[in-house]
Structures are given as structure tokens and as C-alpha cells.
PDB file of C-alpha atoms in Angstrom:
ATOM      1  CA  MET A   1      12.269  -5.020   4.470  1.00 90.00           C
ATOM      2  CA  GLN A   2       9.653  -7.338   3.031  1.00 93.00           C
ATOM      3  CA  ALA A   3       5.952  -6.611   2.660  1.00 95.00           C
ATOM      4  CA  THR A   4       3.007  -7.849   0.686  1.00 96.00           C
ATOM      5  CA  ASN A   5       1.487  -5.803  -2.096  1.00 97.00           C
ATOM      6  CA  GLY A   6      -1.623  -5.650   0.076  1.00 97.00           C
ATOM      7  CA  ASP A   7       0.338  -4.138   2.967  1.00 97.00           C
ATOM      8  CA  ILE A   8       1.731  -1.479   0.645  1.00 97.00           C
ATOM      9  CA  TRP A   9      -1.657  -0.807  -0.983  1.00 97.00           C
ATOM     10  CA  ASN A  10      -3.440  -0.460   2.358  1.00 96.00           C
ATOM     11  CA  ALA A  11      -0.780   1.802   3.875  1.00 95.00           C
ATOM     12  CA  ARG A  12      -0.499   4.295   1.005  1.00 94.00           C
ATOM     13  CA  GLU A  13      -2.749   7.012   2.454  1.00 94.00           C
ATOM     14  CA  ALA A  14      -1.666   6.536   6.069  1.00 94.00           C
ATOM     15  CA  LEU A  15       2.001   6.715   5.097  1.00 94.00           C
ATOM     16  CA  SER A  16       1.368   9.886   3.134  1.00 92.00           C
ATOM     17  CA  GLU A  17      -0.281  11.456   6.201  1.00 91.00           C
ATOM     18  CA  LEU A  18       2.510  10.333   8.522  1.00 91.00           C
ATOM     19  CA  LEU A  19       5.087  12.018   6.294  1.00 92.00           C
ATOM     20  CA  LYS A  20       3.483  15.378   7.127  1.00 92.00           C
ATOM     21  CA  GLU A  21       4.183  14.973  10.846  1.00 89.00           C
ATOM     22  CA  LYS A  22       7.139  16.513  12.624  1.00 89.00           C
ATOM     23  CA  LEU A  23       9.424  13.616  13.573  1.00 90.00           C
ATOM     24  CA  PRO A  24      13.027  13.099  14.617  1.00 91.00           C
ATOM     25  CA  VAL A  25      15.415  13.267  11.660  1.00 93.00           C
ATOM     26  CA  LYS A  26      16.301   9.564  11.658  1.00 92.00           C
ATOM     27  CA  THR A  27      12.656   8.485  11.762  1.00 91.00           C
ATOM     28  CA  ALA A  28      11.663  10.991   9.075  1.00 93.00           C
ATOM     29  CA  TYR A  29      14.530   9.804   6.874  1.00 94.00           C
ATOM     30  CA  TRP A  30      13.501   6.144   7.034  1.00 93.00           C
ATOM     31  CA  LEU A  31       9.834   6.990   6.511  1.00 94.00           C
ATOM     32  CA  ALA A  32      10.745   9.025   3.420  1.00 95.00           C
ATOM     33  CA  LYS A  33      12.753   6.088   2.063  1.00 95.00           C
ATOM     34  CA  LEU A  34       9.847   3.750   2.823  1.00 95.00           C
ATOM     35  CA  ALA A  35       7.422   6.060   1.031  1.00 95.00           C
ATOM     36  CA  ARG A  36       9.653   6.275  -2.036  1.00 94.00           C
ATOM     37  CA  LYS A  37      10.116   2.496  -2.233  1.00 94.00           C
ATOM     38  CA  ALA A  38       6.409   1.883  -1.608  1.00 95.00           C
ATOM     39  CA  SER A  39       5.553   4.362  -4.359  1.00 94.00           C
ATOM     40  CA  GLU A  40       7.581   2.345  -6.872  1.00 93.00           C
ATOM     41  CA  HIS A  41       5.633  -0.778  -5.994  1.00 95.00           C
ATOM     42  CA  LEU A  42       2.311   1.081  -5.946  1.00 96.00           C
ATOM     43  CA  ARG A  43       2.773   2.042  -9.601  1.00 96.00           C
ATOM     44  CA  ASP A  44       3.248  -1.607 -10.525  1.00 96.00           C
ATOM     45  CA  ILE A  45       0.347  -2.737  -8.357  1.00 97.00           C
ATOM     46  CA  ASP A  46      -1.961  -0.153  -9.893  1.00 96.00           C
ATOM     47  CA  LEU A  47      -0.919  -1.105 -13.438  1.00 97.00           C
ATOM     48  CA  MET A  48      -1.809  -4.725 -12.687  1.00 97.00           C
ATOM     49  CA  ARG A  49      -5.078  -3.715 -11.004  1.00 96.00           C
ATOM     50  CA  VAL A  50      -6.099  -1.748 -14.105  1.00 95.00           C
ATOM     51  CA  LYS A  51      -5.103  -4.678 -16.318  1.00 96.00           C
ATOM     52  CA  LEU A  52      -7.270  -7.017 -14.235  1.00 97.00           C
ATOM     53  CA  ILE A  53     -10.208  -4.607 -14.448  1.00 96.00           C
ATOM     54  CA  ARG A  54      -9.858  -4.494 -18.235  1.00 95.00           C
ATOM     55  CA  GLU A  55      -9.625  -8.296 -18.432  1.00 95.00           C
ATOM     56  CA  HIS A  56     -12.610  -9.003 -16.192  1.00 95.00           C
ATOM     57  CA  GLY A  57     -14.707  -5.874 -16.482  1.00 93.00           C
ATOM     58  CA  THR A  58     -17.210  -4.445 -18.890  1.00 91.00           C
ATOM     59  CA  ALA A  59     -17.357  -0.948 -20.320  1.00 89.00           C
ATOM     60  CA  ASP A  60     -20.248   1.361 -19.502  1.00 86.00           C
ATOM     61  CA  GLU A  61     -21.874   3.799 -21.933  1.00 87.00           C
ATOM     62  CA  LYS A  62     -19.082   6.336 -21.300  1.00 90.00           C
ATOM     63  CA  GLY A  63     -16.355   3.813 -22.072  1.00 88.00           C
ATOM     64  CA  ASN A  64     -15.246   3.359 -18.459  1.00 91.00           C
ATOM     65  CA  THR A  65     -14.457  -0.243 -17.564  1.00 93.00           C
ATOM     66  CA  GLU A  66     -15.435  -1.638 -14.192  1.00 92.00           C
ATOM     67  CA  VAL A  67     -16.025  -4.957 -12.482  1.00 94.00           C
ATOM     68  CA  LYS A  68     -19.227  -4.966 -10.487  1.00 91.00           C
ATOM     69  CA  ARG A  69     -19.522  -7.171  -7.417  1.00 93.00           C
ATOM     70  CA  ASP A  70     -22.719  -8.744  -8.743  1.00 93.00           C
ATOM     71  CA  SER A  71     -21.247  -9.561 -12.162  1.00 91.00           C
ATOM     72  CA  GLU A  72     -20.253 -13.030 -13.354  1.00 94.00           C
ATOM     73  CA  GLN A  73     -16.690 -11.776 -13.757  1.00 94.00           C
ATOM     74  CA  TRP A  74     -16.321 -10.654 -10.135  1.00 96.00           C
ATOM     75  CA  PRO A  75     -15.182 -14.004  -8.660  1.00 96.00           C
ATOM     76  CA  ALA A  76     -12.363 -14.385 -11.208  1.00 96.00           C
ATOM     77  CA  PHE A  77     -11.332 -10.747 -10.728  1.00 97.00           C
ATOM     78  CA  GLU A  78     -11.375 -11.138  -6.951  1.00 97.00           C
ATOM     79  CA  VAL A  79      -9.191 -14.249  -7.064  1.00 97.00           C
ATOM     80  CA  ALA A  80      -6.657 -12.573  -9.364  1.00 97.00           C
ATOM     81  CA  PHE A  81      -6.640  -9.343  -7.337  1.00 97.00           C
ATOM     82  CA  ASN A  82      -6.183 -11.234  -4.060  1.00 98.00           C
ATOM     83  CA  GLU A  83      -3.265 -13.138  -5.599  1.00 98.00           C
ATOM     84  CA  LEU A  84      -1.707  -9.819  -6.582  1.00 98.00           C
ATOM     85  CA  MET A  85      -2.179  -8.436  -3.066  1.00 98.00           C
ATOM     86  CA  ALA A  86      -0.678 -11.565  -1.465  1.00 98.00           C
ATOM     87  CA  GLU A  87       2.612 -11.297  -3.380  1.00 97.00           C
ATOM     88  CA  THR A  88       5.594 -10.515  -1.169  1.00 96.00           C
ATOM     89  CA  VAL A  89       8.080  -7.927  -2.374  1.00 95.00           C
ATOM     90  CA  GLU A  90      11.394  -6.657  -1.095  1.00 93.00           C
ATOM     91  CA  LEU A  91      11.585  -2.968  -0.263  1.00 91.00           C
ATOM     92  CA  GLU A  92      15.304  -2.679  -0.949  1.00 90.00           C
ATOM     93  CA  GLY A  93      17.448  -0.202   0.906  1.00 89.00           C
ATOM     94  CA  LEU A  94      15.312  -0.285   4.045  1.00 88.00           C
ATOM     95  CA  PRO A  95      16.252  -1.876   7.354  1.00 84.00           C
ATOM     96  CA  MET A  96      14.986  -5.403   7.906  1.00 85.00           C
ATOM     97  CA  GLU A  97      13.272  -4.349  11.127  1.00 88.00           C
ATOM     98  CA  LYS A  98      10.327  -1.984  11.372  1.00 91.00           C
ATOM     99  CA  ILE A  99      10.781   1.765  11.642  1.00 92.00           C
ATOM    100  CA  THR A 100      10.279   2.917  15.231  1.00 91.00           C
ATOM    101  CA  LEU A 101       8.019   5.897  15.819  1.00 90.00           C
ATOM    102  CA  PRO A 102       8.762   7.926  18.934  1.00 88.00           C
ATOM    103  CA  SER A 103       6.130   7.875  21.647  1.00 83.00           C
ATOM    104  CA  ASP A 104       7.424  10.906  23.518  1.00 80.00           C
ATOM    105  CA  ASN A 105       7.189  13.724  20.949  1.00 77.00           C
ATOM    106  CA  GLY A 106       3.455  14.429  21.009  1.00 80.00           C
ATOM    107  CA  LEU A 107       2.721  12.533  17.802  1.00 83.00           C
ATOM    108  CA  CYS A 108      -0.949  11.538  17.699  1.00 84.00           C
ATOM    109  CA  ILE A 109      -1.954   8.724  15.364  1.00 86.00           C
ATOM    110  CA  SER A 110      -5.310   7.018  15.161  1.00 89.00           C
ATOM    111  CA  ALA A 111      -5.594   3.291  15.829  1.00 91.00           C
ATOM    112  CA  ALA A 112      -6.785   2.792  12.240  1.00 92.00           C
ATOM    113  CA  THR A 113      -3.648   4.473  10.911  1.00 91.00           C
ATOM    114  CA  LEU A 114      -1.402   2.386  13.148  1.00 91.00           C
ATOM    115  CA  MET A 115      -3.206  -0.752  12.054  1.00 94.00           C
ATOM    116  CA  VAL A 116      -2.462  -0.255   8.348  1.00 95.00           C
ATOM    117  CA  LEU A 117       1.094   0.886   9.092  1.00 94.00           C
ATOM    118  CA  SER A 118       1.825  -2.021  11.461  1.00 94.00           C
ATOM    119  CA  PRO A 119       3.749  -4.053   8.836  1.00 94.00           C
ATOM    120  CA  PHE A 120       6.205  -1.153   8.590  1.00 94.00           C
ATOM    121  CA  VAL A 121       6.333   0.682  11.932  1.00 93.00           C
ATOM    122  CA  ASP A 122       6.460   0.083  15.664  1.00 91.00           C
ATOM    123  CA  VAL A 123       5.948   2.587  18.451  1.00 89.00           C
ATOM    124  CA  ALA A 124       8.733   3.115  20.974  1.00 85.00           C
ATOM    125  CA  ASP A 125       8.011   2.017  24.527  1.00 76.00           C
TER     126      ASP A 125
END
């Protein structure tokens, strides 16, 4: 399965919530594999995000580095961060097609959650 870093980044919380739901074994298995593979990529994404903040940000009085939207460094940070999010990665060991969530087991998911999970899951008819 392929996804962009942005897809993985945006789905991290929704995927974590979905893992708490009671699902058929096969669906739960593939979601657990997806979460594990996504977690590997999330570590790398976050390391690069922190590196970009250090490169483009400024430290405050407490020593915390940040990039403020109104700073001169923001445009360069934004370009670099967007490039990072646009990178496509392979989530090895997962099926090429999306994971199908059952529609007949009482699972309730918000539209917002489905939206961020849409690169990874479909809902059964």
C-alpha cells in the first residue's frame, strides 16, 4: 500500500481511535498492521519535522524552538514541510487495496474520521 507522509500524519489520531473499536478479526488484523507500519513512518516524519523547526525557527526565552506563521522563516519552513508531507512511501506488508470496514456491525465513525482515513480504508456496501 502506498500513501503520502501527509496521509499518514493526518490519520494518526483517527487510526488510533479506530483500533479501539470491536471489529471482525480480519479487519482488526489489517488495521493493526497498518498502524504499526504507519507508526514507523510517523517517527521518521516527526524527526524531519523537528529538524525543519530547528533549521527555520527561533528559540524563545525558555529555549524552545518554534516557527511562527508571521516570521520571515515561515515561508521556507512551509515549503520544506509541504515537500515532506507530499512524499509517497510504501507501507510494506499491507495489501495494495484499501482495508474494508464492515458497515453491518454497528460501528459508528464520524465523517471527519472517515475523511482522514480515506486513503487507507473503504466502507463495505
